[in-house]
Coordinates of C-alpha atoms in Angstrom, one line a residue:
X161 CA 0.0 0.0 0.0
X162 CA 2.9 2.4 0.7
X163 CA 3.6 2.8 -3.0
X164 CA 0.0 3.9 -3.6
X165 CA -0.7 6.0 -0.5
X166 CA 2.5 7.8 0.3
X167 CA 2.0 11.4 -0.9
X168 CA -1.5 10.4 -2.3
X169 CA -3.7 13.2 -3.4
X170 CA -7.5 13.4 -2.9
X171 CA -8.0 12.8 -6.7
X172 CA -5.6 9.8 -6.7
X173 CA -7.2 8.3 -3.6
X174 CA -10.6 8.6 -5.3
X175 CA -9.2 6.9 -8.3
X176 CA -8.1 4.0 -6.1
X177 CA -11.5 3.7 -4.5
X178 CA -13.2 3.8 -7.9
X179 CA -11.0 0.9 -9.1
X180 CA -11.8 -1.0 -5.9
X181 CA -8.1 -1.2 -5.1
X182 CA -8.8 -0.5 -1.4
X183 CA -11.7 0.0 1.0
X184 CA -12.0 3.1 3.1
X185 CA -11.3 0.9 6.2
X186 CA -8.0 -0.4 4.6
X187 CA -6.9 3.2 3.9
X188 CA -7.9 4.4 7.3
X189 CA -6.0 1.5 9.0
X190 CA -2.9 2.3 6.9
X191 CA -2.9 5.9 8.3
X192 CA -3.6 4.7 11.8
X193 CA -0.6 2.3 11.5
X194 CA 1.6 5.1 10.4
X195 CA 0.5 7.2 13.4
X196 CA 1.2 4.4 15.7
X197 CA 4.7 4.0 14.2
X198 CA 5.8 7.7 14.0
X199 CA 3.7 9.7 16.5
X200 CA 5.9 8.7 19.4
X201 CA 8.9 10.4 17.8
X202 CA 7.2 13.4 16.1
X203 CA 4.1 13.9 18.3
X204 CA 1.9 15.7 15.9
X205 CA -1.3 13.8 17.0
X206 CA -2.6 15.0 20.4
X207 CA -5.8 12.9 20.5
X208 CA -6.4 10.0 18.2
X209 CA -10.0 8.9 17.6
X210 CA -9.2 5.4 16.3
X211 CA -12.7 4.0 17.1
X212 CA -14.6 6.9 15.6
X213 CA -12.4 6.9 12.4
X214 CA -12.9 3.1 11.8
X215 CA -16.6 3.4 12.6
X216 CA -17.0 6.1 10.0
X217 CA -14.8 4.1 7.5
X218 CA -17.0 1.0 7.9
X219 CA -20.1 3.1 7.4
X220 CA -18.8 4.6 4.2
X221 CA -17.8 1.2 2.9
X222 CA -21.3 -0.2 3.7
X223 CA -23.0 2.7 1.9
X224 CA -20.9 2.2 -1.3
X225 CA -20.9 -1.5 -2.0
X226 CA -22.2 -1.2 -5.5
X227 CA -20.4 0.6 -8.3
X228 CA -23.3 2.9 -8.7
X229 CA -23.5 3.8 -5.0
X230 CA -19.7 4.3 -4.9
X231 CA -19.8 6.6 -8.0
X232 CA -22.6 8.6 -6.4
X233 CA -20.7 9.0 -3.2
X234 CA -17.5 10.2 -4.9
X235 CA -19.5 12.7 -7.0
X236 CA -21.6 14.1 -4.1
X237 CA -18.9 14.1 -1.4
X238 CA -15.6 15.6 -2.4
X239 CA -13.6 14.3 0.6
X240 CA -15.3 10.9 0.7
X241 CA -13.0 8.4 2.4
X242 CA -10.2 10.9 2.9
X243 CA -8.5 10.7 6.3
X244 CA -7.9 14.2 7.7
X245 CA -6.8 15.8 11.0
X246 CA -8.2 18.8 12.9
X247 CA -6.3 21.2 15.1
X248 CA -6.9 20.9 18.8
X249 CA -8.6 24.3 19.2
X250 CA -11.4 23.3 16.9
X251 CA -14.6 21.8 18.2
X252 CA -15.5 18.2 17.3
X253 CA -18.8 17.0 18.9
X254 CA -18.2 14.9 22.0
X255 CA -14.4 15.3 21.8
X256 CA -12.2 17.4 24.1
X257 CA -11.2 20.8 22.7
X258 CA -8.0 21.0 24.6
X259 CA -6.6 24.1 22.8
X260 CA -3.2 22.6 23.6
X261 CA -3.7 23.3 27.4
X262 CA -3.9 20.9 30.3
X263 CA -6.4 23.2 31.9
X264 CA -9.1 22.0 29.5
X265 CA -8.1 18.3 30.1
X266 CA -8.8 18.2 33.9
X267 CA -10.5 14.9 34.7
X268 CA -14.2 15.5 35.2
X269 CA -13.9 19.1 33.9
X270 CA -12.8 18.5 30.3
X271 CA -13.9 21.0 27.6
X272 CA -16.0 18.5 25.7
X273 CA -17.6 20.1 22.6
X274 CA -21.4 20.0 22.6
X275 CA -21.4 20.2 18.8
X276 CA -19.2 20.5 15.8
X277 CA -17.7 23.7 14.6
X278 CA -19.2 24.5 11.2
X279 CA -16.0 23.6 9.3
X280 CA -16.0 20.2 11.1
X281 CA -19.6 19.6 10.1
X282 CA -18.7 20.5 6.5
X283 CA -15.8 18.0 6.6
X284 CA -18.1 15.3 7.9
X285 CA -20.8 16.1 5.3
X286 CA -18.1 15.9 2.6
X287 CA -17.3 12.4 3.6
X288 CA -13.9 13.0 5.4
X289 CA -12.6 10.5 7.9
X290 CA -11.5 12.5 11.0
X291 CA -8.5 10.8 12.6
X292 CA -8.3 13.1 15.6
X293 CA -6.9 16.4 17.0
X294 CA -3.4 17.6 16.3
X295 CA -1.0 19.1 18.8
X296 CA -0.6 22.8 19.1
X297 CA 1.0 25.3 21.6
X298 CA -1.2 26.3 24.5
X299 CA -3.9 28.7 23.1
X300 CA -2.1 28.9 19.7
X301 CA 0.1 31.5 21.3
X302 CA 3.5 30.5 19.8
X303 CA 5.6 30.4 16.7
X304 CA 6.6 26.8 17.5
X305 CA 4.7 23.7 18.6
X306 CA 5.3 22.8 22.3
X307 CA 2.2 22.4 24.5
X308 CA 1.4 21.5 28.0
X309 CA -1.1 19.0 26.7
X310 CA 1.0 17.2 24.2
X311 CA 4.7 18.1 24.5
X312 CA 6.9 19.1 21.6
X313 CA 6.1 18.3 18.0
X314 CA 9.1 17.8 15.7
X315 CA 9.6 18.8 12.1
X316 CA 8.9 16.0 9.6
X317 CA 12.2 16.8 7.8
X318 CA 14.3 16.7 11.0
X319 CA 12.7 16.0 14.3
X320 CA 15.2 18.2 16.1
X321 CA 13.9 21.3 14.3
X322 CA 10.7 23.3 14.9
X323 CA 7.7 22.5 12.7
X324 CA 6.5 26.1 13.2
X325 CA 3.3 27.0 14.9
X326 CA 0.8 27.2 15.9
X327 CA -0.6 24.6 13.4
X328 CA 2.6 22.6 13.6
X329 CA 0.9 19.5 14.6
X330 CA -1.3 19.5 11.5
X331 CA 1.7 20.4 9.4
X332 CA 3.9 17.6 10.6
X333 CA 1.0 15.1 10.4
X334 CA 0.3 16.0 6.7
X335 CA 4.0 16.3 5.7
X336 CA 4.7 12.9 7.3
X337 CA 1.8 11.3 5.5
X338 CA -0.1 10.6 8.7
X339 CA -3.2 12.2 7.0
X340 CA -4.1 13.3 3.5
X341 CA -4.7 16.9 4.6
X342 CA -5.5 18.9 7.6
X343 CA -7.0 22.0 9.1
X344 CA -5.1 24.8 10.8
X345 CA -5.8 28.2 12.3
X346 CA -4.0 31.5 11.8
X347 CA -3.9 34.7 13.9
X348 CA -0.7 36.1 12.5
X349 CA 1.1 33.3 10.6
X350 CA 0.0 30.0 12.1
X351 CA -1.0 28.2 8.9
X352 CA 1.6 29.7 6.7
X353 CA 4.5 29.4 9.1
X354 CA 4.3 25.6 9.6
X355 CA 3.4 25.1 5.9
X356 CA 6.7 26.8 5.1
X357 CA 8.8 24.6 7.5
X358 CA 7.2 21.4 6.3
X359 CA 7.1 21.9 2.5
X360 CA 3.3 22.2 2.4
X361 CA 0.6 24.4 0.9
X362 CA -1.0 26.5 3.6
X363 CA -4.0 28.7 2.7
X364 CA -5.3 31.7 4.7
X365 CA -8.6 32.7 3.2
X366 CA -10.2 36.1 2.9
X367 CA -11.6 36.8 6.4
X368 CA -15.3 35.9 6.2
X369 CA -15.0 33.2 3.5
X370 CA -14.8 30.5 6.2
X371 CA -16.4 30.5 9.6
X372 CA -14.3 30.6 12.7
X373 CA -17.2 29.8 15.1
X374 CA -16.3 26.8 17.2
X375 CA -12.6 27.5 17.2
X376 CA -11.1 28.6 20.6
X377 CA -9.9 32.1 19.8
X378 CA -6.5 33.7 20.4
X379 CA -7.6 37.1 19.0
X380 CA -10.9 36.6 17.3
X381 CA -10.7 39.7 15.1
X382 CA -7.4 38.4 13.6
X383 CA -8.2 34.7 13.7
X384 CA -8.9 32.7 10.6
X385 CA -8.9 29.0 9.5
X386 CA -7.8 27.2 6.4
X387 CA -6.3 24.0 5.0
X388 CA -2.8 22.5 4.9
X389 CA -2.1 20.1 2.2
X390 CA 0.7 18.5 0.2
X391 CA -0.5 20.1 -3.1
X392 CA -2.6 23.0 -4.2
X393 CA -5.4 21.0 -5.7
X394 CA -6.1 19.3 -2.3
X395 CA -6.0 22.7 -0.6
X396 CA -8.5 24.1 -3.1
X397 CA -10.9 21.1 -2.6
X398 CA -10.7 21.4 1.1
X399 CA -11.3 25.2 1.0
X400 CA -14.5 24.5 -1.1
X401 CA -15.7 22.2 1.6
X402 CA -14.8 24.6 4.5
X403 CA -16.3 27.8 3.0
X404 CA -19.8 28.9 3.9
X405 CA -22.0 31.4 5.8
X406 CA -22.6 30.8 9.5
X407 CA -25.0 32.6 11.7
X408 CA -22.5 32.3 14.5
X409 CA -19.9 34.3 12.6
X410 CA -21.2 37.6 11.3
X411 CA -18.2 38.1 9.1
X412 CA -19.4 35.3 6.8
X413 CA -22.7 37.0 6.0
X414 CA -23.0 37.3 2.2
X415 CA -19.7 35.5 1.5
X416 CA -21.2 33.1 -1.1
X417 CA -22.2 36.1 -3.2
X418 CA -18.9 37.8 -2.8
X419 CA -17.0 34.7 -3.9
X420 CA -18.7 31.4 -4.8
X421 CA -16.7 28.5 -3.3
X422 CA -15.7 27.0 -6.7
X423 CA -11.9 27.2 -6.5
X424 CA -10.6 24.2 -8.5
X425 CA -11.7 26.0 -11.7
X426 CA -8.9 28.5 -11.2
X427 CA -6.1 25.8 -11.2
X428 CA -4.5 26.3 -14.5
X429 CA -0.8 25.9 -15.4
X430 CA -0.7 29.3 -17.2
X431 CA -2.3 31.2 -14.4
X432 CA 0.8 33.3 -13.7
X433 CA 1.4 34.5 -17.2
X434 CA 1.3 38.2 -17.4
X435 CA 0.8 38.6 -13.6
X436 CA 2.7 41.1 -11.5
X437 CA 3.8 40.8 -7.9
X438 CA 5.4 43.3 -5.6
X439 CA 8.0 42.6 -2.9
X440 CA 6.9 44.4 0.4
X441 CA 9.7 46.7 1.5
X442 CA 8.9 46.5 5.2
X443 CA 9.4 42.7 5.1
X444 CA 12.7 42.6 3.1
X445 CA 14.3 45.6 4.9
X446 CA 13.0 45.1 8.5
X447 CA 15.6 44.9 11.2
X448 CA 13.2 45.4 14.2
X449 CA 11.3 43.2 16.7
X450 CA 7.7 42.6 17.6
X451 CA 5.7 41.3 20.5
X452 CA 3.8 38.1 20.3
X453 CA 0.3 37.7 21.7
X454 CA 1.8 36.6 25.0
X455 CA 4.3 39.5 25.2
X456 CA 7.4 37.5 24.0
X457 CA 9.8 39.4 21.8
X458 CA 10.6 38.0 18.3
X459 CA 13.1 39.3 15.7
X460 CA 11.7 40.5 12.4
X461 CA 15.1 40.7 10.7
X462 CA 15.4 38.8 7.4
X463 CA 18.2 36.2 7.7
X464 CA 20.8 36.2 4.8
X465 CA 20.2 32.6 4.0
X466 CA 16.4 33.2 3.9
X467 CA 16.9 36.1 1.6
X468 CA 19.0 34.0 -0.7
X469 CA 16.4 31.2 -0.7
X470 CA 13.7 33.8 -1.5
X471 CA 15.6 35.3 -4.5
X472 CA 16.1 31.7 -5.8
X473 CA 12.4 30.8 -5.3
X474 CA 11.0 33.8 -7.1
X475 CA 12.8 32.7 -10.3
X476 CA 10.1 30.0 -10.5
X477 CA 7.5 32.8 -10.6
X478 CA 9.4 34.5 -13.5
X479 CA 9.8 31.1 -15.3
X480 CA 6.0 30.7 -15.1
X481 CA 5.4 34.1 -16.7
X482 CA 5.1 36.5 -13.8
X483 CA 6.9 39.8 -13.3
X484 CA 8.4 40.6 -9.9
X485 CA 8.4 44.3 -9.0
X486 CA 10.9 45.6 -6.4
X487 CA 10.3 49.2 -5.3
X488 CA 10.9 50.9 -1.9
X489 CA 7.4 52.4 -2.1
X490 CA 5.8 49.0 -2.0
X491 CA 4.4 48.7 1.5
X492 CA 7.2 50.7 3.2
X493 CA 7.7 51.2 7.0
X494 CA 4.8 53.7 7.1
X495 CA 2.5 50.7 6.2
X496 CA 3.5 49.2 9.6
X497 CA 2.4 52.3 11.3
X498 CA -1.1 51.9 9.8
X499 CA -1.2 48.3 10.9
X500 CA -0.3 49.2 14.5
X501 CA -3.2 51.6 14.7
X502 CA -5.6 48.6 14.3
X503 CA -6.6 47.8 17.9
X504 CA -8.2 44.5 18.9
X505 CA -7.2 44.7 22.6
X506 CA -10.5 46.1 23.9
X507 CA -12.4 43.2 22.3
X508 CA -10.3 40.2 23.2
X509 CA -12.5 38.9 26.0
X510 CA -15.6 38.9 23.7
X511 CA -14.1 36.1 21.6
X512 CA -13.5 33.7 24.4
X513 CA -16.7 34.5 26.1
X514 CA -18.7 33.7 22.9
X515 CA -16.7 30.6 22.3
X516 CA -17.5 29.1 25.8
X517 CA -21.1 30.3 25.5
X518 CA -21.6 28.4 22.2
X519 CA -19.1 25.6 22.4
X520 CA -18.2 25.1 26.0
X521 CA -19.5 22.2 28.2
X522 CA -22.6 22.5 30.3
X523 CA -20.5 22.9 33.4
X524 CA -18.9 26.2 32.2
X525 CA -20.3 28.6 29.6
X526 CA -18.1 31.6 30.6
X527 CA -14.6 32.3 31.8
X528 CA -16.0 33.0 35.3
X529 CA -17.9 29.7 35.4
X530 CA -14.7 27.9 34.2
X531 CA -12.8 29.4 37.1
X532 CA -15.5 28.5 39.6
X533 CA -15.8 24.9 38.3
X534 CA -12.1 24.2 38.1
X535 CA -10.3 26.6 40.4
X536 CA -8.1 27.7 37.5
X537 CA -8.0 31.0 35.6
X538 CA -7.7 31.5 31.9
X539 CA -4.5 33.4 30.9
X540 CA -5.0 37.2 31.0
X541 CA -3.9 37.7 27.4
X542 CA -7.0 35.8 26.2
X543 CA -9.2 38.2 28.0
X544 CA -7.5 41.5 27.1
X545 CA -5.6 41.9 30.3
X546 CA -2.4 43.1 28.7
X547 CA 0.7 41.4 27.3
X548 CA 4.2 41.9 28.4
X549 CA 4.4 45.2 30.1
X550 CA 1.3 46.5 28.3
X551 CA -1.6 47.8 30.4
X552 CA -4.9 45.9 30.5
X553 CA -7.4 47.1 28.0
X554 CA -10.9 48.0 29.2
X555 CA -13.1 45.3 27.7
X556 CA -16.0 46.0 25.5
X557 CA -18.1 44.2 22.9
X558 CA -17.4 45.3 19.4
X559 CA -21.0 45.5 18.2
X560 CA -22.0 47.6 21.2
X561 CA -18.9 49.9 21.4
X562 CA -19.5 53.5 20.1
X563 CA -15.7 53.7 19.7
X564 CA -15.4 50.6 17.6
X565 CA -15.3 52.6 14.4
X566 CA -12.3 54.6 15.4
X567 CA -10.6 51.8 17.3
X568 CA -10.9 48.9 14.8
X569 CA -12.9 49.4 11.7
X570 CA -11.5 52.7 10.4
X571 CA -7.8 51.9 11.0
X572 CA -8.3 48.5 9.3
X573 CA -10.0 50.1 6.4
X574 CA -7.2 52.7 6.1
X575 CA -4.5 49.9 6.1
X576 CA -6.5 47.9 3.5
X577 CA -6.8 51.0 1.4
X578 CA -3.1 51.5 1.4
X579 CA -2.5 47.9 0.4
X580 CA -5.1 48.2 -2.5
X581 CA -3.7 51.5 -3.6
X582 CA -0.3 50.0 -4.0
X583 CA -1.7 47.1 -6.1
X584 CA -3.6 49.6 -8.3
X585 CA -0.7 52.1 -8.7
X586 CA 1.8 49.5 -9.8
X587 CA -0.7 47.2 -11.5
X588 CA 0.1 44.4 -9.2
X589 CA -1.9 41.2 -8.7
X590 CA -0.5 40.5 -5.2
X591 CA 2.6 40.5 -3.1
X592 CA 5.4 37.9 -2.8
X593 CA 7.7 37.5 0.2
X594 CA 9.3 34.8 2.4
X595 CA 6.8 33.0 4.6
X596 CA 9.4 33.2 7.4
X597 CA 12.2 35.6 8.2
X598 CA 14.5 32.7 9.1
X599 CA 15.0 28.9 8.6
X600 CA 13.4 26.4 10.9
X601 CA 15.4 26.4 14.2
X602 CA 17.1 23.5 16.0
X603 CA 15.2 23.2 19.3
X604 CA 17.4 20.5 20.8
X605 CA 20.9 22.0 20.4
X606 CA 22.0 24.1 23.5
X607 CA 22.1 27.9 22.9
X608 CA 25.0 30.2 24.0
X609 CA 22.7 31.8 26.6
X610 CA 21.5 28.5 27.9
X611 CA 17.9 29.1 26.8
X612 CA 16.1 27.1 24.1
X613 CA 16.2 28.6 20.6
X614 CA 13.2 30.6 19.5
X615 CA 11.4 30.8 16.2
X616 CA 10.8 30.3 13.5
X617 CA 9.6 34.0 13.2
X618 CA 7.7 35.6 10.4
X619 CA 6.5 39.1 9.4
X620 CA 3.3 38.0 7.8
X621 CA 0.6 38.9 10.5
X622 CA -0.2 42.1 8.5
X623 CA -2.3 39.9 6.2
X624 CA -4.6 38.9 9.1
X625 CA -4.9 42.6 10.2
X626 CA -6.4 43.6 6.9
X627 CA -8.3 40.4 6.1
X628 CA -6.8 39.5 2.6
X629 CA -5.9 36.0 1.5
X630 CA -2.4 34.5 1.4
X631 CA -0.9 31.2 0.5
X632 CA 2.4 29.6 1.4
X633 CA 3.8 27.2 -1.1
X634 CA 6.9 25.0 -1.1
X635 CA 9.8 27.2 -2.4
X636 CA 12.7 24.9 -2.2
X637 CA 15.1 23.7 0.5
X638 CA 18.0 25.2 2.6
X639 CA 21.4 23.6 2.4
X640 CA 20.7 21.5 5.5
X641 CA 17.7 19.9 3.8
X642 CA 14.9 21.9 5.6
X643 CA 12.2 23.5 3.6
X644 CA 11.8 27.1 2.5
X645 CA 8.3 28.5 2.0
X646 CA 7.3 31.2 -0.4
X647 CA 4.2 33.3 0.4
X648 CA 1.9 35.2 -2.0
X649 CA -0.9 37.5 -0.9
X650 CA -3.8 38.4 -3.1
X651 CA -6.9 40.6 -3.3
X652 CA -9.8 40.2 -0.9
X653 CA -12.5 37.9 -2.2
X654 CA -10.2 36.7 -5.0
X655 CA -9.1 33.5 -3.2
X656 CA -9.6 31.4 -6.4
X657 CA -7.3 33.5 -8.4
X658 CA -4.6 33.2 -5.6
X659 CA -4.9 29.5 -5.6
X660 CA -4.5 29.6 -9.4
X661 CA -1.2 31.5 -8.9
X662 CA 0.0 28.9 -6.3
X663 CA -1.0 26.0 -8.7
X664 CA 0.9 27.5 -11.6
X665 CA 4.0 28.0 -9.4
X666 CA 3.7 24.4 -8.1
X667 CA 3.4 23.0 -11.6
X668 CA 6.4 24.9 -12.8
X669 CA 8.7 24.1 -9.9
X670 CA 7.6 20.8 -8.2
X671 CA 9.7 21.8 -5.1
X672 CA 8.0 19.4 -2.6
X673 CA 9.7 16.1 -1.8
X674 CA 8.6 13.9 1.0
X675 CA 10.6 13.6 4.2
X676 CA 12.5 10.6 5.3
X677 CA 11.1 9.7 8.8
X678 CA 12.7 8.2 11.8
X679 CA 11.1 6.2 14.5
X680 CA 13.2 7.6 17.4

């Protein structure tokens, strides 16, 4: 089976089913066996639902015994029989939503989801086999993937190195062929960062294309969710499944009219011909630092080896017919000033309050009820109580706040306008830049200061702040064999076109190659 299923795509897997080469149970058991073999070393899977996955596989096999029934299932359900993984901050009915934190795993007080997040319901309706939850850093608040609930996840290409975060569990699982594809979340880089370190396609949709309801928030006004896959076609298929309006997420209202979720039609080998992409000045020339959601400092300086990898990777865009525009006026340092004016701090508590209200267990439907039931407090940064040395922000609800326009909406619109003005002025179709400012870091080797290494850091959270789509694609490898990721941003509500650019680049370069795994 290895020769058929290693690096298998959704399309190829369906071809195997159509030919009756394997049953869904056989395929599911193959993935479960790989998880049993490799998860002890790499630790991407936090909670495995072996029983549920096999039960679903048997049901699908039973429903598709005849050729006609099988053909009908494959036509109606785009992920029929496809084993996938879900990030641990995303609600699966009757499973624990740990959010990577031991606090939600306390015996007798677990955060057991009363229902599916909409994206999980969509995956199930599309026929996917959910293998379980993937590991993630506590509350998704890290650039790497070390959690109190599941320990450290290793990079599929070298277990000593970081897989990136905070969707690093999903990334390592997909890169290591422990699932066909997976779901991640992204507040400032958390799909694209691990996609870059694991030679995957990671797609961040236009905010509002996909519902985030049912996902434990880090900063709900910046949060988003999307697929991680080994190829662009699988990512496009998954995004078609994930997209949709949800009454629990106001930002999705009218999304189907803005961009119908029909993305595979954009996947053409010549999609880059005649297109123009700018290189953001503030990313390439940045020498500063930034604070993470928890107040930790991270460097934004572009490492020389990463700049070299970037210059090499964009040659693939040129070879596919695109023009790369480098100009100091393309998103200069003043653009960062506009981004910093977008304030989400006064509204942070609202996100977690709403999450517990709608997707918390009966025992606790609010942060206060959680504290009363368990004797533990949620971290202050989740509730807007400041980060680092920053003062706590007075908490308000966005929809009720008379200052919301000046605090959030107007600054966001101003930054988005500056982005769009640059695209229009230089006739650009998007931006291109490194998905990370540095290579994946060795997390095992001792550092000169005696502390663990930090990273891998990026300067891509600006995309979340203005709500436009972005995609990370395999862009080659560093000299040490670890992957480099290229990122392309696009125009709001033109996600299909962006996937087309990624597909054309993939078809021209074919950078991805599977990792060689170790069992220790």
